[in-house]
Amino acid sequence: MNGKRAVVYVRTSSAGQVEKEGPKVQEDLCRAYAAMHGMVVVAVLHDEGVTGTSDTRPMLAEAIAMVEDDEADAIVFPSLDRLARDTQVGMLLMTHMWNAGAEVHNA
């Protein structure tokens, strides 16, 4: 495998987001970004029904674990507001990713 191994992370907080900013739309954006940057997507993880102000993210924790276990090199998310609605929460989550050794990419 030549490219960096990427985990795509998507988040939806409500059923109303499915059409406009749903997981498929977010995934497609991240996959396109990863391909453009020579990454190979090894997993897509989705935190469903998780508010953007919460730092409790089971699927993001799984993505971080994949980096720690050398199953992935990078975490790609569609936009900063999909990562977190609160700046402090976003910085905390990004710090967790960086501390695990992940490359962090905002598609």
mmCIF file with all atom_site columns, C-alpha atoms in Angstrom:
data_model
loop_
_atom_site.group_PDB
_atom_site.id
_atom_site.type_symbol
_atom_site.label_atom_id
_atom_site.label_alt_id
_atom_site.label_comp_id
_atom_site.label_asym_id
_atom_site.label_entity_id
_atom_site.label_seq_id
_atom_site.pdbx_PDB_ins_code
_atom_site.Cartn_x
_atom_site.Cartn_y
_atom_site.Cartn_z
_atom_site.occupancy
_atom_site.B_iso_or_equiv
_atom_site.pdbx_formal_charge
_atom_site.auth_seq_id
_atom_site.auth_comp_id
_atom_site.auth_asym_id
_atom_site.auth_atom_id
_atom_site.pdbx_PDB_model_num
ATOM 1   C CA . MET A 1 1   ? 0.000   0.000  0.000  1.00 0.00 ? 1   MET A CA 1
ATOM 2   C CA . ASN A 1 2   ? 1.533   3.299  -1.087 1.00 0.00 ? 2   ASN A CA 1
ATOM 3   C CA . GLY A 1 3   ? -0.763  5.931  0.442  1.00 0.00 ? 3   GLY A CA 1
ATOM 4   C CA . LYS A 1 4   ? -1.359  6.885  4.029  1.00 0.00 ? 4   LYS A CA 1
ATOM 5   C CA . ARG A 1 5   ? -4.126  4.867  5.659  1.00 0.00 ? 5   ARG A CA 1
ATOM 6   C CA . ALA A 1 6   ? -7.033  7.116  6.557  1.00 0.00 ? 6   ALA A CA 1
ATOM 7   C CA . VAL A 1 7   ? -10.030 6.730  8.816  1.00 0.00 ? 7   VAL A CA 1
ATOM 8   C CA . VAL A 1 8   ? -12.988 8.852  7.771  1.00 0.00 ? 8   VAL A CA 1
ATOM 9   C CA . TYR A 1 9   ? -14.871 10.246 10.767 1.00 0.00 ? 9   TYR A CA 1
ATOM 10  C CA . VAL A 1 10  ? -18.399 11.608 10.370 1.00 0.00 ? 10  VAL A CA 1
ATOM 11  C CA . ARG A 1 11  ? -20.873 12.918 12.937 1.00 0.00 ? 11  ARG A CA 1
ATOM 12  C CA . THR A 1 12  ? -24.570 13.651 12.861 1.00 0.00 ? 12  THR A CA 1
ATOM 13  C CA . SER A 1 13  ? -26.459 15.058 15.796 1.00 0.00 ? 13  SER A CA 1
ATOM 14  C CA . SER A 1 14  ? -30.030 14.765 14.536 1.00 0.00 ? 14  SER A CA 1
ATOM 15  C CA . ALA A 1 15  ? -32.207 12.938 12.036 1.00 0.00 ? 15  ALA A CA 1
ATOM 16  C CA . GLY A 1 16  ? -32.749 16.243 10.214 1.00 0.00 ? 16  GLY A CA 1
ATOM 17  C CA . GLN A 1 17  ? -29.117 16.305 9.141  1.00 0.00 ? 17  GLN A CA 1
ATOM 18  C CA . VAL A 1 18  ? -29.407 13.104 7.127  1.00 0.00 ? 18  VAL A CA 1
ATOM 19  C CA . GLU A 1 19  ? -30.422 14.834 3.897  1.00 0.00 ? 19  GLU A CA 1
ATOM 20  C CA . LYS A 1 20  ? -28.368 18.036 4.030  1.00 0.00 ? 20  LYS A CA 1
ATOM 21  C CA . GLU A 1 21  ? -25.252 17.002 5.954  1.00 0.00 ? 21  GLU A CA 1
ATOM 22  C CA . GLY A 1 22  ? -25.903 13.309 6.372  1.00 0.00 ? 22  GLY A CA 1
ATOM 23  C CA . PRO A 1 23  ? -23.296 10.640 6.821  1.00 0.00 ? 23  PRO A CA 1
ATOM 24  C CA . LYS A 1 24  ? -23.208 9.747  3.113  1.00 0.00 ? 24  LYS A CA 1
ATOM 25  C CA . VAL A 1 25  ? -22.602 13.376 2.075  1.00 0.00 ? 25  VAL A CA 1
ATOM 26  C CA . GLN A 1 26  ? -19.867 13.701 4.715  1.00 0.00 ? 26  GLN A CA 1
ATOM 27  C CA . GLU A 1 27  ? -18.292 10.366 3.745  1.00 0.00 ? 27  GLU A CA 1
ATOM 28  C CA . ASP A 1 28  ? -18.245 11.226 0.045  1.00 0.00 ? 28  ASP A CA 1
ATOM 29  C CA . LEU A 1 29  ? -16.530 14.554 0.760  1.00 0.00 ? 29  LEU A CA 1
ATOM 30  C CA . CYS A 1 30  ? -13.892 12.868 2.924  1.00 0.00 ? 30  CYS A CA 1
ATOM 31  C CA . ARG A 1 31  ? -13.304 10.052 0.434  1.00 0.00 ? 31  ARG A CA 1
ATOM 32  C CA . ALA A 1 32  ? -12.768 12.587 -2.363 1.00 0.00 ? 32  ALA A CA 1
ATOM 33  C CA . TYR A 1 33  ? -10.332 14.537 -0.176 1.00 0.00 ? 33  TYR A CA 1
ATOM 34  C CA . ALA A 1 34  ? -8.449  11.368 0.773  1.00 0.00 ? 34  ALA A CA 1
ATOM 35  C CA . ALA A 1 35  ? -8.160  10.252 -2.856 1.00 0.00 ? 35  ALA A CA 1
ATOM 36  C CA . MET A 1 36  ? -6.966  13.700 -3.921 1.00 0.00 ? 36  MET A CA 1
ATOM 37  C CA . HIS A 1 37  ? -4.223  13.507 -1.287 1.00 0.00 ? 37  HIS A CA 1
ATOM 38  C CA . GLY A 1 38  ? -3.155  9.937  -2.049 1.00 0.00 ? 38  GLY A CA 1
ATOM 39  C CA . MET A 1 39  ? -4.712  8.361  1.030  1.00 0.00 ? 39  MET A CA 1
ATOM 40  C CA . VAL A 1 40  ? -6.369  4.966  1.226  1.00 0.00 ? 40  VAL A CA 1
ATOM 41  C CA . VAL A 1 41  ? -9.566  4.873  3.296  1.00 0.00 ? 41  VAL A CA 1
ATOM 42  C CA . VAL A 1 42  ? -9.405  1.883  5.651  1.00 0.00 ? 42  VAL A CA 1
ATOM 43  C CA . ALA A 1 43  ? -12.529 2.635  7.711  1.00 0.00 ? 43  ALA A CA 1
ATOM 44  C CA . VAL A 1 44  ? -15.514 4.963  7.943  1.00 0.00 ? 44  VAL A CA 1
ATOM 45  C CA . LEU A 1 45  ? -16.725 5.614  11.479 1.00 0.00 ? 45  LEU A CA 1
ATOM 46  C CA . HIS A 1 46  ? -19.936 7.488  12.309 1.00 0.00 ? 46  HIS A CA 1
ATOM 47  C CA . ASP A 1 47  ? -20.991 8.973  15.623 1.00 0.00 ? 47  ASP A CA 1
ATOM 48  C CA . GLU A 1 48  ? -24.761 9.192  15.246 1.00 0.00 ? 48  GLU A CA 1
ATOM 49  C CA . GLY A 1 49  ? -26.896 11.368 17.504 1.00 0.00 ? 49  GLY A CA 1
ATOM 50  C CA . VAL A 1 50  ? -23.869 13.043 19.122 1.00 0.00 ? 50  VAL A CA 1
ATOM 51  C CA . THR A 1 51  ? -24.063 16.766 19.752 1.00 0.00 ? 51  THR A CA 1
ATOM 52  C CA . GLY A 1 52  ? -21.185 18.916 18.548 1.00 0.00 ? 52  GLY A CA 1
ATOM 53  C CA . THR A 1 53  ? -20.640 20.265 22.057 1.00 0.00 ? 53  THR A CA 1
ATOM 54  C CA . SER A 1 54  ? -19.863 16.840 23.562 1.00 0.00 ? 54  SER A CA 1
ATOM 55  C CA . ASP A 1 55  ? -16.355 15.454 23.834 1.00 0.00 ? 55  ASP A CA 1
ATOM 56  C CA . THR A 1 56  ? -17.678 11.906 24.297 1.00 0.00 ? 56  THR A CA 1
ATOM 57  C CA . ARG A 1 57  ? -17.298 10.303 20.871 1.00 0.00 ? 57  ARG A CA 1
ATOM 58  C CA . PRO A 1 58  ? -17.161 6.484  20.815 1.00 0.00 ? 58  PRO A CA 1
ATOM 59  C CA . MET A 1 59  ? -16.373 6.262  17.097 1.00 0.00 ? 59  MET A CA 1
ATOM 60  C CA . LEU A 1 60  ? -13.743 9.008  17.235 1.00 0.00 ? 60  LEU A CA 1
ATOM 61  C CA . ALA A 1 61  ? -12.174 7.101  20.125 1.00 0.00 ? 61  ALA A CA 1
ATOM 62  C CA . GLU A 1 62  ? -12.156 4.039  17.850 1.00 0.00 ? 62  GLU A CA 1
ATOM 63  C CA . ALA A 1 63  ? -10.441 6.049  15.097 1.00 0.00 ? 63  ALA A CA 1
ATOM 64  C CA . ILE A 1 64  ? -7.797  7.200  17.565 1.00 0.00 ? 64  ILE A CA 1
ATOM 65  C CA . ALA A 1 65  ? -7.322  3.595  18.738 1.00 0.00 ? 65  ALA A CA 1
ATOM 66  C CA . MET A 1 66  ? -6.775  2.537  15.122 1.00 0.00 ? 66  MET A CA 1
ATOM 67  C CA . VAL A 1 67  ? -3.933  5.068  14.852 1.00 0.00 ? 67  VAL A CA 1
ATOM 68  C CA . GLU A 1 68  ? -2.455  3.915  18.167 1.00 0.00 ? 68  GLU A CA 1
ATOM 69  C CA . ASP A 1 69  ? -2.660  0.275  16.995 1.00 0.00 ? 69  ASP A CA 1
ATOM 70  C CA . ASP A 1 70  ? -0.909  1.201  13.702 1.00 0.00 ? 70  ASP A CA 1
ATOM 71  C CA . GLU A 1 71  ? -3.998  0.367  11.646 1.00 0.00 ? 71  GLU A CA 1
ATOM 72  C CA . ALA A 1 72  ? -4.269  3.942  10.325 1.00 0.00 ? 72  ALA A CA 1
ATOM 73  C CA . ASP A 1 73  ? -2.099  7.010  9.870  1.00 0.00 ? 73  ASP A CA 1
ATOM 74  C CA . ALA A 1 74  ? -4.643  9.792  9.455  1.00 0.00 ? 74  ALA A CA 1
ATOM 75  C CA . ILE A 1 75  ? -8.129  10.854 10.491 1.00 0.00 ? 75  ILE A CA 1
ATOM 76  C CA . VAL A 1 76  ? -10.184 12.801 7.948  1.00 0.00 ? 76  VAL A CA 1
ATOM 77  C CA . PHE A 1 77  ? -13.342 14.670 8.909  1.00 0.00 ? 77  PHE A CA 1
ATOM 78  C CA . PRO A 1 78  ? -15.551 16.765 6.620  1.00 0.00 ? 78  PRO A CA 1
ATOM 79  C CA . SER A 1 79  ? -15.438 20.132 8.386  1.00 0.00 ? 79  SER A CA 1
ATOM 80  C CA . LEU A 1 80  ? -14.618 21.698 11.720 1.00 0.00 ? 80  LEU A CA 1
ATOM 81  C CA . ASP A 1 81  ? -18.293 22.036 12.639 1.00 0.00 ? 81  ASP A CA 1
ATOM 82  C CA . ARG A 1 82  ? -18.758 18.301 12.086 1.00 0.00 ? 82  ARG A CA 1
ATOM 83  C CA . LEU A 1 83  ? -15.890 17.686 14.483 1.00 0.00 ? 83  LEU A CA 1
ATOM 84  C CA . ALA A 1 84  ? -17.166 20.095 17.146 1.00 0.00 ? 84  ALA A CA 1
ATOM 85  C CA . ARG A 1 85  ? -19.465 23.077 17.580 1.00 0.00 ? 85  ARG A CA 1
ATOM 86  C CA . ASP A 1 86  ? -17.445 24.327 20.526 1.00 0.00 ? 86  ASP A CA 1
ATOM 87  C CA . THR A 1 87  ? -13.890 25.574 19.920 1.00 0.00 ? 87  THR A CA 1
ATOM 88  C CA . GLN A 1 88  ? -12.549 24.179 23.197 1.00 0.00 ? 88  GLN A CA 1
ATOM 89  C CA . VAL A 1 89  ? -14.087 20.768 22.516 1.00 0.00 ? 89  VAL A CA 1
ATOM 90  C CA . GLY A 1 90  ? -12.647 20.814 18.997 1.00 0.00 ? 90  GLY A CA 1
ATOM 91  C CA . MET A 1 91  ? -9.157  21.622 20.262 1.00 0.00 ? 91  MET A CA 1
ATOM 92  C CA . LEU A 1 92  ? -9.424  18.908 22.918 1.00 0.00 ? 92  LEU A CA 1
ATOM 93  C CA . LEU A 1 93  ? -10.455 16.318 20.326 1.00 0.00 ? 93  LEU A CA 1
ATOM 94  C CA . MET A 1 94  ? -7.723  17.401 17.900 1.00 0.00 ? 94  MET A CA 1
ATOM 95  C CA . THR A 1 95  ? -5.149  17.215 20.710 1.00 0.00 ? 95  THR A CA 1
ATOM 96  C CA . HIS A 1 96  ? -6.234  13.624 21.426 1.00 0.00 ? 96  HIS A CA 1
ATOM 97  C CA . MET A 1 97  ? -5.756  12.779 17.743 1.00 0.00 ? 97  MET A CA 1
ATOM 98  C CA . TRP A 1 98  ? -2.345  14.473 17.531 1.00 0.00 ? 98  TRP A CA 1
ATOM 99  C CA . ASN A 1 99  ? -1.173  12.836 20.770 1.00 0.00 ? 99  ASN A CA 1
ATOM 100 C CA . ALA A 1 100 ? -2.040  9.454  19.270 1.00 0.00 ? 100 ALA A CA 1
ATOM 101 C CA . GLY A 1 101 ? 0.207   10.263 16.315 1.00 0.00 ? 101 GLY A CA 1
ATOM 102 C CA . ALA A 1 102 ? -2.569  10.897 13.797 1.00 0.00 ? 102 ALA A CA 1
ATOM 103 C CA . GLU A 1 103 ? -2.357  13.236 10.884 1.00 0.00 ? 103 GLU A CA 1
ATOM 104 C CA . VAL A 1 104 ? -5.508  15.329 11.162 1.00 0.00 ? 104 VAL A CA 1
ATOM 105 C CA . HIS A 1 105 ? -7.243  16.423 7.953  1.00 0.00 ? 105 HIS A CA 1
ATOM 106 C CA . ASN A 1 106 ? -10.243 18.714 7.524  1.00 0.00 ? 106 ASN A CA 1
ATOM 107 C CA . ALA A 1 107 ? -11.754 17.932 4.120  1.00 0.00 ? 107 ALA A CA 1
#
